[in-house]
Coordinates of C-alpha atoms in Angstrom, one line a residue:
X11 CA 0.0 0.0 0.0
X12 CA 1.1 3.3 -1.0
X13 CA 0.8 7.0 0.5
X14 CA 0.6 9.1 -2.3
X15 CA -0.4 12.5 -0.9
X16 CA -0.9 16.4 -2.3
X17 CA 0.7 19.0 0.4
X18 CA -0.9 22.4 0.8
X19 CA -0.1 25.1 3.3
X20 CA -2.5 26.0 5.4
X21 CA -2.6 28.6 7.5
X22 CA -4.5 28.2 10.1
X23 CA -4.9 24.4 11.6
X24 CA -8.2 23.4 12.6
X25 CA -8.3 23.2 16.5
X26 CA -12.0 22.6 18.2
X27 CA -12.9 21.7 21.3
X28 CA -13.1 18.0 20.3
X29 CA -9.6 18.1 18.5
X30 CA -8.4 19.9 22.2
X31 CA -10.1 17.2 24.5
X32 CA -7.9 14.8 22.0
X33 CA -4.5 16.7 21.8
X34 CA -4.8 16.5 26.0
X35 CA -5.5 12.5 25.4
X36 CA -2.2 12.7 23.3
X37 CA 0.1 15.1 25.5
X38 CA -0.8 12.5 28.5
X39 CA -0.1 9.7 26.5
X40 CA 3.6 10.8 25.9
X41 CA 4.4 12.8 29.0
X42 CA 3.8 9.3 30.7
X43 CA 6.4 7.7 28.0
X44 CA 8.8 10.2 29.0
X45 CA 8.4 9.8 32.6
X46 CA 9.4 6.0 32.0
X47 CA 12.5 6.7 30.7
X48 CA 13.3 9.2 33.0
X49 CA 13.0 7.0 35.6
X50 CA 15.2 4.2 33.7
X51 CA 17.9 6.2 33.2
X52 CA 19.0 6.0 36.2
X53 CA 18.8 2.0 36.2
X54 CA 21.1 2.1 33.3
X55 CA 24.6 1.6 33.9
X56 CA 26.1 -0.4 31.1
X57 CA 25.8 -1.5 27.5
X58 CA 24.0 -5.0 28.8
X59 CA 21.7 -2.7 30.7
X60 CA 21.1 -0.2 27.8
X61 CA 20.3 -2.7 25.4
X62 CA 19.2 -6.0 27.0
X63 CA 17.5 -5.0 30.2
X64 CA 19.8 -7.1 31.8
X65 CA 18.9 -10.2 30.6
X66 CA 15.9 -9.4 33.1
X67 CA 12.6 -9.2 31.8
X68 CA 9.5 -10.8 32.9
X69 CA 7.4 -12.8 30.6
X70 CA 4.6 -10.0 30.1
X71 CA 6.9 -7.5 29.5
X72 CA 8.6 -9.8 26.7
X73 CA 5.8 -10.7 25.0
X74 CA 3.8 -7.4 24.7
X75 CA 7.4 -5.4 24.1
X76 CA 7.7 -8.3 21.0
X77 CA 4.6 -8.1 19.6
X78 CA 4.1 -4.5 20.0
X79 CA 7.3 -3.7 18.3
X80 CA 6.4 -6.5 15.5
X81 CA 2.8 -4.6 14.7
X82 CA 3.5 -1.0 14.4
X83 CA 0.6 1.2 12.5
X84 CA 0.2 -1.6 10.3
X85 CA -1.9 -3.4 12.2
X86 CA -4.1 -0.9 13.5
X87 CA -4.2 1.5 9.8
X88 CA -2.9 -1.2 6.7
X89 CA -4.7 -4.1 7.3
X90 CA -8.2 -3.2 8.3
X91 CA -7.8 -0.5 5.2
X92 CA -7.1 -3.6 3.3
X93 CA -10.1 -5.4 4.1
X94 CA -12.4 -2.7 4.1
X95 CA -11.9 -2.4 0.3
X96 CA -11.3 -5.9 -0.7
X97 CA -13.2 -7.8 2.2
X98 CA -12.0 -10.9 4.0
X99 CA -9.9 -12.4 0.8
X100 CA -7.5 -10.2 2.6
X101 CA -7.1 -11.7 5.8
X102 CA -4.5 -14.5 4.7
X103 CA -1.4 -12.4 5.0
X104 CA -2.9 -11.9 8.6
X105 CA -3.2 -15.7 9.1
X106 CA 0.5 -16.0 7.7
X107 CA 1.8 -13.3 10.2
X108 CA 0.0 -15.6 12.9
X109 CA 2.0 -18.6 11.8
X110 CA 5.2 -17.0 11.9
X111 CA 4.0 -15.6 14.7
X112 CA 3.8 -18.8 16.2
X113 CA 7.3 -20.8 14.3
X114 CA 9.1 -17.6 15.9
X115 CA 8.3 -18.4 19.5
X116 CA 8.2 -22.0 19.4
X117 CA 11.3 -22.5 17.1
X118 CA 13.4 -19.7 17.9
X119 CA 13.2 -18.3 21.2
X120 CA 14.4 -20.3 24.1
X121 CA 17.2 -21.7 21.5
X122 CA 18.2 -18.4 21.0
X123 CA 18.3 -17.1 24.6
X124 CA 20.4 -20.0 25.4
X125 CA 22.5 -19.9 22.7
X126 CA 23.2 -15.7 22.9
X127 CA 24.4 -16.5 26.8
X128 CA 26.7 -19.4 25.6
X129 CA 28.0 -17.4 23.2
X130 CA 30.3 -14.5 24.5
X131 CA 27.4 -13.8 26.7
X132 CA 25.9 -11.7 22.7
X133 CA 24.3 -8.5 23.3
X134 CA 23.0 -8.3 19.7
X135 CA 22.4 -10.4 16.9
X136 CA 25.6 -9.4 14.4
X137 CA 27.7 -10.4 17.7
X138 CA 25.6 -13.7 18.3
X139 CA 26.8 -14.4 14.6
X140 CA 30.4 -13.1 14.9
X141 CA 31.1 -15.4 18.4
X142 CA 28.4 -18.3 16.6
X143 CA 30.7 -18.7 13.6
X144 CA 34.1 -18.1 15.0
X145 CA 34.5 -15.3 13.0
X146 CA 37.8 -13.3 14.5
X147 CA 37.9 -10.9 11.6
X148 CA 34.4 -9.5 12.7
X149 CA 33.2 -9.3 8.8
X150 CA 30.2 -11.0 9.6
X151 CA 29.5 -8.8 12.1
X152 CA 29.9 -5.8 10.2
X153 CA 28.0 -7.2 7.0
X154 CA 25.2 -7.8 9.5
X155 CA 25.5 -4.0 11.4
X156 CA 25.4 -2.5 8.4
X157 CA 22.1 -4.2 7.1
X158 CA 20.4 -3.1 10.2
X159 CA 21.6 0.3 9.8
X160 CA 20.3 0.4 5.9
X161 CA 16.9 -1.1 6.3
X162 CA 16.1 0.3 10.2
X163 CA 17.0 4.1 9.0
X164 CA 14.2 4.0 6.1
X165 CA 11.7 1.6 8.8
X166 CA 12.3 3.9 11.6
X167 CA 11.1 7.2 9.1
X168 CA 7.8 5.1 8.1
X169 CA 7.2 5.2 11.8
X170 CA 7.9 8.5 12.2
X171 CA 6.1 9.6 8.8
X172 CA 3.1 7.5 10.3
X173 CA 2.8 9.7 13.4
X174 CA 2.7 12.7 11.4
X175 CA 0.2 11.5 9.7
X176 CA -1.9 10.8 12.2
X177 CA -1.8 14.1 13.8
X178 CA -2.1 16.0 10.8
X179 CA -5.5 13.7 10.1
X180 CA -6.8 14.4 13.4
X181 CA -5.7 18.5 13.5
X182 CA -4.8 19.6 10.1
X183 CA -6.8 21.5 7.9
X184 CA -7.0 18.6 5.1
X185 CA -9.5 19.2 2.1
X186 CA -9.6 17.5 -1.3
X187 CA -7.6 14.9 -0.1
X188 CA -4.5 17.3 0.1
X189 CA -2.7 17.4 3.1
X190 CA -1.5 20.6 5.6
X191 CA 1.5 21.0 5.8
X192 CA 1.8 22.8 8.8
X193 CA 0.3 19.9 10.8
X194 CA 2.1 17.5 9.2
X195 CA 5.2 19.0 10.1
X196 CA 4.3 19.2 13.8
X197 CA 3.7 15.9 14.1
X198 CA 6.6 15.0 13.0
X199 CA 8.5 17.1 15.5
X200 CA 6.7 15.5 18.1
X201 CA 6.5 12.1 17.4
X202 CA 10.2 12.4 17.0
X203 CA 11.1 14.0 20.2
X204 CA 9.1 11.7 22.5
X205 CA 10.3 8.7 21.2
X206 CA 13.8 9.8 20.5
X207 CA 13.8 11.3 24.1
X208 CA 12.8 8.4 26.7
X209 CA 14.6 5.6 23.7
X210 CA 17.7 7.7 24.5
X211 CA 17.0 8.1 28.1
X212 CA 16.1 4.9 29.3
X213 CA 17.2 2.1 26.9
X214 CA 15.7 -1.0 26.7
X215 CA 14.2 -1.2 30.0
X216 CA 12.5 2.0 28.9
X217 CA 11.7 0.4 25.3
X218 CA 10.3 -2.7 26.8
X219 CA 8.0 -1.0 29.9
X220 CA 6.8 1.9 27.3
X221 CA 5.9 -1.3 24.7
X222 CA 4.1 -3.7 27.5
X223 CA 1.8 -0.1 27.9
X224 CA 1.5 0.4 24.1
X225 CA 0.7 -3.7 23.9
X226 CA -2.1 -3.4 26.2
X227 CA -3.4 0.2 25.1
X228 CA -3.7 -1.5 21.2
X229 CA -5.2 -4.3 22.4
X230 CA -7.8 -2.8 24.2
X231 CA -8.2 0.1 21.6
X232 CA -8.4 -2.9 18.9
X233 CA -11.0 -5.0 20.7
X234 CA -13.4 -2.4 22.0
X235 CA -13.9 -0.4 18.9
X236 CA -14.9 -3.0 17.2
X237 CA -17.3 -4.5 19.2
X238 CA -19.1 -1.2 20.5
X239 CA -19.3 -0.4 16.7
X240 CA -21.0 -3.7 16.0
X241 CA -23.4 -3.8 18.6
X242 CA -24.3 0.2 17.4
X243 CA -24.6 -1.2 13.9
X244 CA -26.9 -4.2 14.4
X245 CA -29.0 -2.7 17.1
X246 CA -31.7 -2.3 14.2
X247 CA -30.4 -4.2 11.2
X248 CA -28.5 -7.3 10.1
X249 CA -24.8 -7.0 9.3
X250 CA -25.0 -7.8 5.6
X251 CA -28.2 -5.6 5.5
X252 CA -25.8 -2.8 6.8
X253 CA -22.5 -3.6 3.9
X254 CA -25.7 -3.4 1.5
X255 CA -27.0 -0.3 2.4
X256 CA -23.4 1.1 2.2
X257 CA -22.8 -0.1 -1.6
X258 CA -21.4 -3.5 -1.2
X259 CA -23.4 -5.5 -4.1
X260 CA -22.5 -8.9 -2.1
X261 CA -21.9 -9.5 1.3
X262 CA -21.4 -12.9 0.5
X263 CA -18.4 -12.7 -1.5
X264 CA -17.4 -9.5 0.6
X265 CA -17.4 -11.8 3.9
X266 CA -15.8 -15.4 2.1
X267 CA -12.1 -15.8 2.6
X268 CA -11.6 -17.5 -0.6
X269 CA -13.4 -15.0 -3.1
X270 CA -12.8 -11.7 -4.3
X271 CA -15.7 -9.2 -3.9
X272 CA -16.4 -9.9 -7.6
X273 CA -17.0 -13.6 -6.7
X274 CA -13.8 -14.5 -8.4
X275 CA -12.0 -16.8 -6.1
X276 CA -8.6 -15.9 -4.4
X277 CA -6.0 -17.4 -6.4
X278 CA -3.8 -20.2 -4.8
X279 CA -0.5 -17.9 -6.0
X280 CA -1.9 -14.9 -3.6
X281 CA -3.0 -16.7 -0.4
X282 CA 0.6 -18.7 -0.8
X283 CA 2.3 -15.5 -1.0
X284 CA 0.1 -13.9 1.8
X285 CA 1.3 -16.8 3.9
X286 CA 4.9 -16.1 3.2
X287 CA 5.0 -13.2 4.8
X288 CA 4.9 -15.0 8.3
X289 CA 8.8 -16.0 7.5
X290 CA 9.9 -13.0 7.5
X291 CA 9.5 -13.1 11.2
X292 CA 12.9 -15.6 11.9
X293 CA 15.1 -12.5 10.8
X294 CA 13.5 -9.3 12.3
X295 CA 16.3 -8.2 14.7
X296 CA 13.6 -6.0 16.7
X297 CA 11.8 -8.9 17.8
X298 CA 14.0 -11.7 18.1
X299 CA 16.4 -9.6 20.3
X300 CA 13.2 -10.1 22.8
X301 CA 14.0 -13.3 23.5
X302 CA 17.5 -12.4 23.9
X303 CA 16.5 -10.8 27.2
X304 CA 14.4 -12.8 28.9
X305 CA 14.4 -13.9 32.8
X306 CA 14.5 -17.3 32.4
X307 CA 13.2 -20.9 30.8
X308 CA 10.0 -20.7 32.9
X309 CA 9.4 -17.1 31.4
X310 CA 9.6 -17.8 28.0
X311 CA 7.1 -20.4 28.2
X312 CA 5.0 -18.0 29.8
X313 CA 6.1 -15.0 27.1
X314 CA 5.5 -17.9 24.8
X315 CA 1.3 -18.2 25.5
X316 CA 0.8 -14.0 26.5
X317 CA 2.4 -13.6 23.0
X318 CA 0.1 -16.0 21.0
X319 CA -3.4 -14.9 22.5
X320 CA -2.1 -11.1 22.1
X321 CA -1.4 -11.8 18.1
X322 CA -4.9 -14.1 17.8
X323 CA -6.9 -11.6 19.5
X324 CA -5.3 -8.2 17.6
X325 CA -5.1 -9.7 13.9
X326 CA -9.0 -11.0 14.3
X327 CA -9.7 -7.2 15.7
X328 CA -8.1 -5.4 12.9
X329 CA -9.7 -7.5 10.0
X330 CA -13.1 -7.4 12.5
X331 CA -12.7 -3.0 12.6
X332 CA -12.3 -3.2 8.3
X333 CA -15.3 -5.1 8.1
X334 CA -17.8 -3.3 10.3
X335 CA -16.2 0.1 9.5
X336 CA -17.2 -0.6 5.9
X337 CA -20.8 -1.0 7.3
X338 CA -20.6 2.0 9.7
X339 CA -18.8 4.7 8.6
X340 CA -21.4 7.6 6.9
X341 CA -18.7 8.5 4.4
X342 CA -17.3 5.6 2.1
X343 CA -13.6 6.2 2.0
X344 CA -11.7 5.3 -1.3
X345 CA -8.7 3.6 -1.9
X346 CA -6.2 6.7 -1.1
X347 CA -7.9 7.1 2.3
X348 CA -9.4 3.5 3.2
X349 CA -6.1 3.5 6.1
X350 CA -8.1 5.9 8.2
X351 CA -10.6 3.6 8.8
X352 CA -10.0 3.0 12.2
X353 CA -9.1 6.8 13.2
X354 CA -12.6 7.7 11.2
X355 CA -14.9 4.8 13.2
X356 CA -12.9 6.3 16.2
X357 CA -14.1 9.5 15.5
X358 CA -17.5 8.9 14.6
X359 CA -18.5 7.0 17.5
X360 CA -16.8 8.6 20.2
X361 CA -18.6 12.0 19.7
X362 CA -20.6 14.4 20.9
X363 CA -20.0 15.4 24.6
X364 CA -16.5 15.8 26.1
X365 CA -15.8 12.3 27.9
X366 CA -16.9 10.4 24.9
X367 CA -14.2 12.5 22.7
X368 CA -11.3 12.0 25.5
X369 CA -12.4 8.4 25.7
X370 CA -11.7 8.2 21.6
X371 CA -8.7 10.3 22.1
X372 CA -7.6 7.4 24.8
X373 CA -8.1 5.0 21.9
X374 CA -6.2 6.8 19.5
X375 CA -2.9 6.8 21.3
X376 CA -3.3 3.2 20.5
X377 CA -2.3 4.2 17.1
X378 CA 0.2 6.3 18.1
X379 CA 1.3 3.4 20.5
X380 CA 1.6 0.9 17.7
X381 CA 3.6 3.8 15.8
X382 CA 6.0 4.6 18.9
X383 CA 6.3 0.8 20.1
X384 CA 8.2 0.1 16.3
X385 CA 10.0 3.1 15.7
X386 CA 12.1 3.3 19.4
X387 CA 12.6 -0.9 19.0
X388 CA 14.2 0.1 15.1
X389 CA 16.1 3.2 16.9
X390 CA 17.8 0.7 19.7
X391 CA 18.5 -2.2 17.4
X392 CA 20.4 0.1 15.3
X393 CA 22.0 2.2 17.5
X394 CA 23.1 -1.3 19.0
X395 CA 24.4 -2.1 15.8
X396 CA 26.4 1.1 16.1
X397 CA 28.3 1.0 19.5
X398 CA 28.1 -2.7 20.3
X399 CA 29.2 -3.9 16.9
X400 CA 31.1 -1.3 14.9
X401 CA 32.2 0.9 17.4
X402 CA 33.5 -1.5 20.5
X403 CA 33.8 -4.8 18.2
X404 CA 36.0 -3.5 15.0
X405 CA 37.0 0.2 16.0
X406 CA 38.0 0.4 19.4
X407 CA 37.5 -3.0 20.8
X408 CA 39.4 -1.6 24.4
X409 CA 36.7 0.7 24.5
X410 CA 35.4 1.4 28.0
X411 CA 31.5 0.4 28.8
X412 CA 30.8 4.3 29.5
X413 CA 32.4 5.0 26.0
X414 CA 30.5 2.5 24.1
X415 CA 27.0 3.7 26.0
X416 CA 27.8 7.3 24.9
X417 CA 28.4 5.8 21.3
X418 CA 25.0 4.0 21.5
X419 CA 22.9 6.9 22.7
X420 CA 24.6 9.1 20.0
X421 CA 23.8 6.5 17.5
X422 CA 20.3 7.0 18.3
X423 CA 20.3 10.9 17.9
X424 CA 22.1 10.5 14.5
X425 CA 19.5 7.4 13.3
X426 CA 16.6 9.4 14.6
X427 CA 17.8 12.8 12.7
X428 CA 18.3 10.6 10.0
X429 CA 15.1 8.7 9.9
X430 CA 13.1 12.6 10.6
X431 CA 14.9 13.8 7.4
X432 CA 13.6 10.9 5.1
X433 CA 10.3 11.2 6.8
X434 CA 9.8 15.2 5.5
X435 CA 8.5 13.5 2.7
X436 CA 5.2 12.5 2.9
X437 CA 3.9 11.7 -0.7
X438 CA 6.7 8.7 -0.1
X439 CA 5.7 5.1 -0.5
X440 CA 5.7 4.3 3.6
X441 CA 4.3 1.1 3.3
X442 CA 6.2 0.0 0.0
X443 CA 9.7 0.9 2.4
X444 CA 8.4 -1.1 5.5
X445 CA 7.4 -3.8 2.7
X446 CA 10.9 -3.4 1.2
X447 CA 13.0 -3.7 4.9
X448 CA 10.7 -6.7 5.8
X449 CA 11.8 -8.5 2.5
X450 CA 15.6 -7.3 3.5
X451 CA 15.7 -8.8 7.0
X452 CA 13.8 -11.7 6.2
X453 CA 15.8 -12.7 3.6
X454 CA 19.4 -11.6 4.9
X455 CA 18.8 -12.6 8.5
X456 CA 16.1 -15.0 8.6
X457 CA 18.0 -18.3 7.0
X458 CA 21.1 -17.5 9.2
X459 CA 19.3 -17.3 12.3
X460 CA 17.7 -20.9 11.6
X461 CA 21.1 -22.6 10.1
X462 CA 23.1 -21.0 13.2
X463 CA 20.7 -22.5 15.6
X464 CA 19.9 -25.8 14.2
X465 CA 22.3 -26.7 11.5
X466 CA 25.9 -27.5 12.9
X467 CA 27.5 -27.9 9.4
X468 CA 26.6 -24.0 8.9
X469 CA 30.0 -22.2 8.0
X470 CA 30.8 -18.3 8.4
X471 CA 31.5 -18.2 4.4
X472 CA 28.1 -19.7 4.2
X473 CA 26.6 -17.4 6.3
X474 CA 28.0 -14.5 5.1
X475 CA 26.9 -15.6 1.4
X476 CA 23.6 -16.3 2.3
X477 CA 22.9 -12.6 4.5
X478 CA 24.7 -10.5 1.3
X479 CA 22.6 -12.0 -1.2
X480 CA 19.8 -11.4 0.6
X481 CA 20.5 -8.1 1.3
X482 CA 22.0 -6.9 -2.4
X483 CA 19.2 -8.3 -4.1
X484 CA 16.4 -6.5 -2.4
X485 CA 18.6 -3.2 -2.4
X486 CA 19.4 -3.6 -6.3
X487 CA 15.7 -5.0 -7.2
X488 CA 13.3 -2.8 -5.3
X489 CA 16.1 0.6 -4.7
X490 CA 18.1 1.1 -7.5
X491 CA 16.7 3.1 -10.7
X492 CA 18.4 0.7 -13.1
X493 CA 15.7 0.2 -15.9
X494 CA 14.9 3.5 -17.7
X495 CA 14.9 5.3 -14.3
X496 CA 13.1 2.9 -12.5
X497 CA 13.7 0.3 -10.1
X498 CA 13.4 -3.4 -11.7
X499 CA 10.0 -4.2 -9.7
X500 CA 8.7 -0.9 -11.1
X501 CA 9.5 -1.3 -14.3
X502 CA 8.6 -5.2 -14.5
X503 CA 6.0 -5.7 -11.5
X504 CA 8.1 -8.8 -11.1
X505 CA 8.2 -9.6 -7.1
X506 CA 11.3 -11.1 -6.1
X507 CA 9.6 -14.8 -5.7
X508 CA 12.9 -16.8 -6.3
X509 CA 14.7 -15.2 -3.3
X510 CA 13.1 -17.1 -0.7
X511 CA 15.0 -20.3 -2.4
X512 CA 18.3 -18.3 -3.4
X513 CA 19.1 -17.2 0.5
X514 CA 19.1 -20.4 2.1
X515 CA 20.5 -22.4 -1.1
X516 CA 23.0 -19.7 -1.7
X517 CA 23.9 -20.1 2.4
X518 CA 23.6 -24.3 2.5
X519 CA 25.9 -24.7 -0.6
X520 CA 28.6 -22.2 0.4
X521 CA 28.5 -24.2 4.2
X522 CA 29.3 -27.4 2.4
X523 CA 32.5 -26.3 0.5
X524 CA 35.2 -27.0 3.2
X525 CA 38.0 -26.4 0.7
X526 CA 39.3 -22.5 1.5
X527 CA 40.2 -21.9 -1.8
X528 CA 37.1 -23.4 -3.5
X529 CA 35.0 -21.6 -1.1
X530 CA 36.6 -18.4 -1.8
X531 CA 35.4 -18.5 -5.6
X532 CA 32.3 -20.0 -4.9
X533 CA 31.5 -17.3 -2.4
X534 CA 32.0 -14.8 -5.3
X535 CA 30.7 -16.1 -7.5
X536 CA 27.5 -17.4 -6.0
X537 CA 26.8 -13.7 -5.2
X538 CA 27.6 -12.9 -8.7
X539 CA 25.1 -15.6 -10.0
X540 CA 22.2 -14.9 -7.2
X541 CA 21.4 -11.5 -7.8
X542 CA 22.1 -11.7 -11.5
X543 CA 19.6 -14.3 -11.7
X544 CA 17.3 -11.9 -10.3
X545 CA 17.6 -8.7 -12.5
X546 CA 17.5 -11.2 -15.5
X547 CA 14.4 -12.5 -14.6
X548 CA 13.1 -9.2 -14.6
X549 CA 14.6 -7.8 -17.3
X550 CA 12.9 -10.3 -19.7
X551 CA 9.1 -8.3 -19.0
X552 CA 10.4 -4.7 -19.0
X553 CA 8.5 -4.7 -22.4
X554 CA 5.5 -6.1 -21.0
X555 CA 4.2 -10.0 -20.4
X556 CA 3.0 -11.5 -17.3
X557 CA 5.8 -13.0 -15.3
X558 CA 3.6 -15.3 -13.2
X559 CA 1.2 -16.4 -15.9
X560 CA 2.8 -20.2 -15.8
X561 CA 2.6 -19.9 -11.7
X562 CA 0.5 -23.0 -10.9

């Protein structure tokens, strides 16, 4: 999905008395984010402190701080704008992210925890690789830093573009679909600040407390809109009666998971690729580092379970709030504008007299919750990546801890600055980015993760082969202008289907080459081969043709 909006000046931003009652629900909101990391930075007194907690957190606080940071203003703005246009066809990528969901706690977790300790005692996951793999040059770990520091900068800006949004939405002076300016702006100074402010303050005690808050706010934001907006809706009609009345020729199709609102049926090559999203999950250094830091084996069985129902409960919500918003809402939105759906229920229901409009404004900051719980997890990891990994593992490796904490809390100033620079921009394609770094970290980090955990045979050359390949061939398919001024997947519409196969293949083969010199050349050209395979594939339709027509 893909934020393509007019700016416009406007000079004077709409502020009434409902917009005030919400602004106070906001200011609240974040004064009370601040005051948490105020009052954890003065717990944090080293690197393990600043970004592991310790090793010390409890198993609510790990699995709402997970999830939370997983979700973002996707779940809460993408998908029920998804299924309010297209209906419940478009609930499988939901359903995938619930599986992963699932393989990620099950599969991963307690290995990992265990593994990280044994391990040089790993504060992040380029280190976990560098002591895993033996690797007493530190490339891997620098490969690996300087992946999370490409794909976290542009994911960290969608977070902070999404804020803006939101504020300029609720406060802006926004006609004809053209946004102000003026509001857009402030919102991102403020969603900046607060998050850069207690991120930098408190670390990832802060992080984690601040995201077990945002977990619970979204769920209960998530669950209760919906269900007060249903009962409101069927007091005096059926559901389907209600899409009807609101232009939705079949409520049948509208309401099947396996047809298309024209009846057509969901093809087998979309629900497949909708599932495939819940993979992505193995490499996603924001979450996994989670498990990293938890108490115990007893707590991250108990993580385990809190995480589960939280992801079963909130993905059924979202798809629930596209649905009945598509019934409810007076205005139908369009496809530009379908994202708001759950600001515009919010808004619509929670009208009228004063308490109504703060208790909506209380439901909003679950949006800016989801927003806040992403971008500070995306600011830590990388700022991690920073001091832990560049700075004290290749620089200055005597560095003192107080050094390398300075480093790290610097590194979030500079990724934040960064991130607020990209994010001035809001006609950019937010959601094609996020899209873009999920592809990057699934496909560089994910396969590693598993072969490093499960597959003793898994070699550092291997590794290394797999992550780059990854990495390059998103960057060069879906960033670089190389066909005519567009990127390849511009140009071609191709999706980069084979690289789910290429990574671990790519990673597997290299690991089975135990001649150095062999390995050398194969690690070269393997690379070569993998992402030329790619732009070749794509080049063949950048006259036209259906790349997937054959798909089965």
């Amino acid at each position: 999905m893909k934020y393509v909006v007019n700016i416009k000046k406007e000079e004077h931003p709409k502020m009434t008395t409902s917009n005030i009652i919400v602004l106070v629900a906001f200011a609240f909101y974040m004064l009370v984010m601040i005051a948490i990391g105020v009052v954890y930075s003065k717990k944090t007194k080293n690197n393990e402190d600043y970004f592991l907690g310790g090793r010390n957190l409890g198993g609510w606080t790990a699995a709402l701080s997970a999830q939370a940071s997983d979700m973002s203003g996707w779940l809460l703005m993408g998908l029920p704008g998804s299924v309010y246009l297209a209906g419940t066809g478009e609930v499988w990528i939901a359903i995938g992210l619930l599986l992963g969901t699932i393989l990620n706690w099950y599969i991963v977790s307690s290995r990992l925890r265990k593994y990280t300790i044994v391990a040089g005692n790993s504060l992040t996951i380029p280190s976990f690789f560098q002591n895993r793999y033996r690797d007493s040059k530190g490339v891997i770990k620098i490969v690996s830093a300087i992946i999370i520091a490409i794909f976290f900068a542009v994911y960290t800006a969608s977070a902070f573009s999404s804020g803006a949004k939101l504020f300029a939405t609720l406060f802006g002076n926004s006609q004809n679909g053209e946004m102000d300016q003026t509001a857009y702006l402030i919102g991102l100074i403020i969603a900046s600040v607060v998050i850069l402010v207690y991120t930098f303050m408190g670390g990832f005690k802060a992080v984690c407390t601040t995201d077990l808050i945002q977990g619970l706010l979204m769920l209960v934001a998530i669950l209760a809109v919906p269900i007060v907006a249903y009962a409101i809706l069927t007091w005096d009609q059926g559901f389907s009666q209600a899409l009807i009345s609101k232009g939705v020729e079949s409520p049948e199709n509208y309401l099947d998971f396996l047809k298309n609102t024209d009846g057509s049926p969901v093809s087998a090559v979309s629900i497949i690729s909708s599932l495939a999203w819940g993979l992505g999950y193995f490499g996603m250094p924001h979450i996994i580092i989670r498990f990293m830091a938890i108490k115990n084996e007893a707590e991250v069985k108990k993580s385990r379970k809190i995480a589960i129902i939280w992801v079963v409960l909130s993905l059924a919500a979202a798809c629930l709030i596209g649905m009945i918003a598509r019934g409810y809402l007076s205005t139908q939105l369009e496809a530009g504008s379908s994202e708001t759906a759950f600001i515009r229920l919010i808004q619509e229901i929670f009208a009228n007299n004063g308490v109504l409009i703060f208790i909506g404004g209380i439901f909003l900051c679950g949006i800016l919750a989801a927003i806040m719980s992403t971008a500070d997890s995306q600011l830590l990891v990388t700022a991690s990546a920073v001091s832990e990994d560049m700075y004290k593992g290749v620089f200055k490796k005597n560095a003192s801890e107080k050094n390398a904490l300075w480093v790290g809390k610097i590194a979030v100033v500079v990724v934040a600055v960064i991130a607020f620079f990209i994010a001035l921009d809001p006609s950019s394609s937010i959601m094609g980015l996020v899209s873009d770094a999920w592809a990057g970290f699934g496909s560089a980090f994910g396969p590693v993760v598993l072969l490093a955990l499960f597959w003793k045979r898994s070699t550092l050359a291997g590794a290394v082969a797999g992550m780059a390949t990854g990495a390059v061939t998103v960057i060069v398919w879906d960033y670089l202008p190389l066909v005519n001024g567009e990127t390849i997947y511009a140009a071609t519409g191709v999706k980069v289907k084979t690289l789910g196969d290429l990574v671990p293949c790519v990673g597997v083969l290299k690991s089975l080459i135990t001649n150095q010199e062999d390995l050398d050349q194969a690690l070269n050209a393997g690379l070569a081969t993998a992402v030329g395979a790619e732009i070749i594939e794509g080049l063949k339709y950048v006259n036209g043709g259906n790349p997937y027509e054959n798909d089965t």
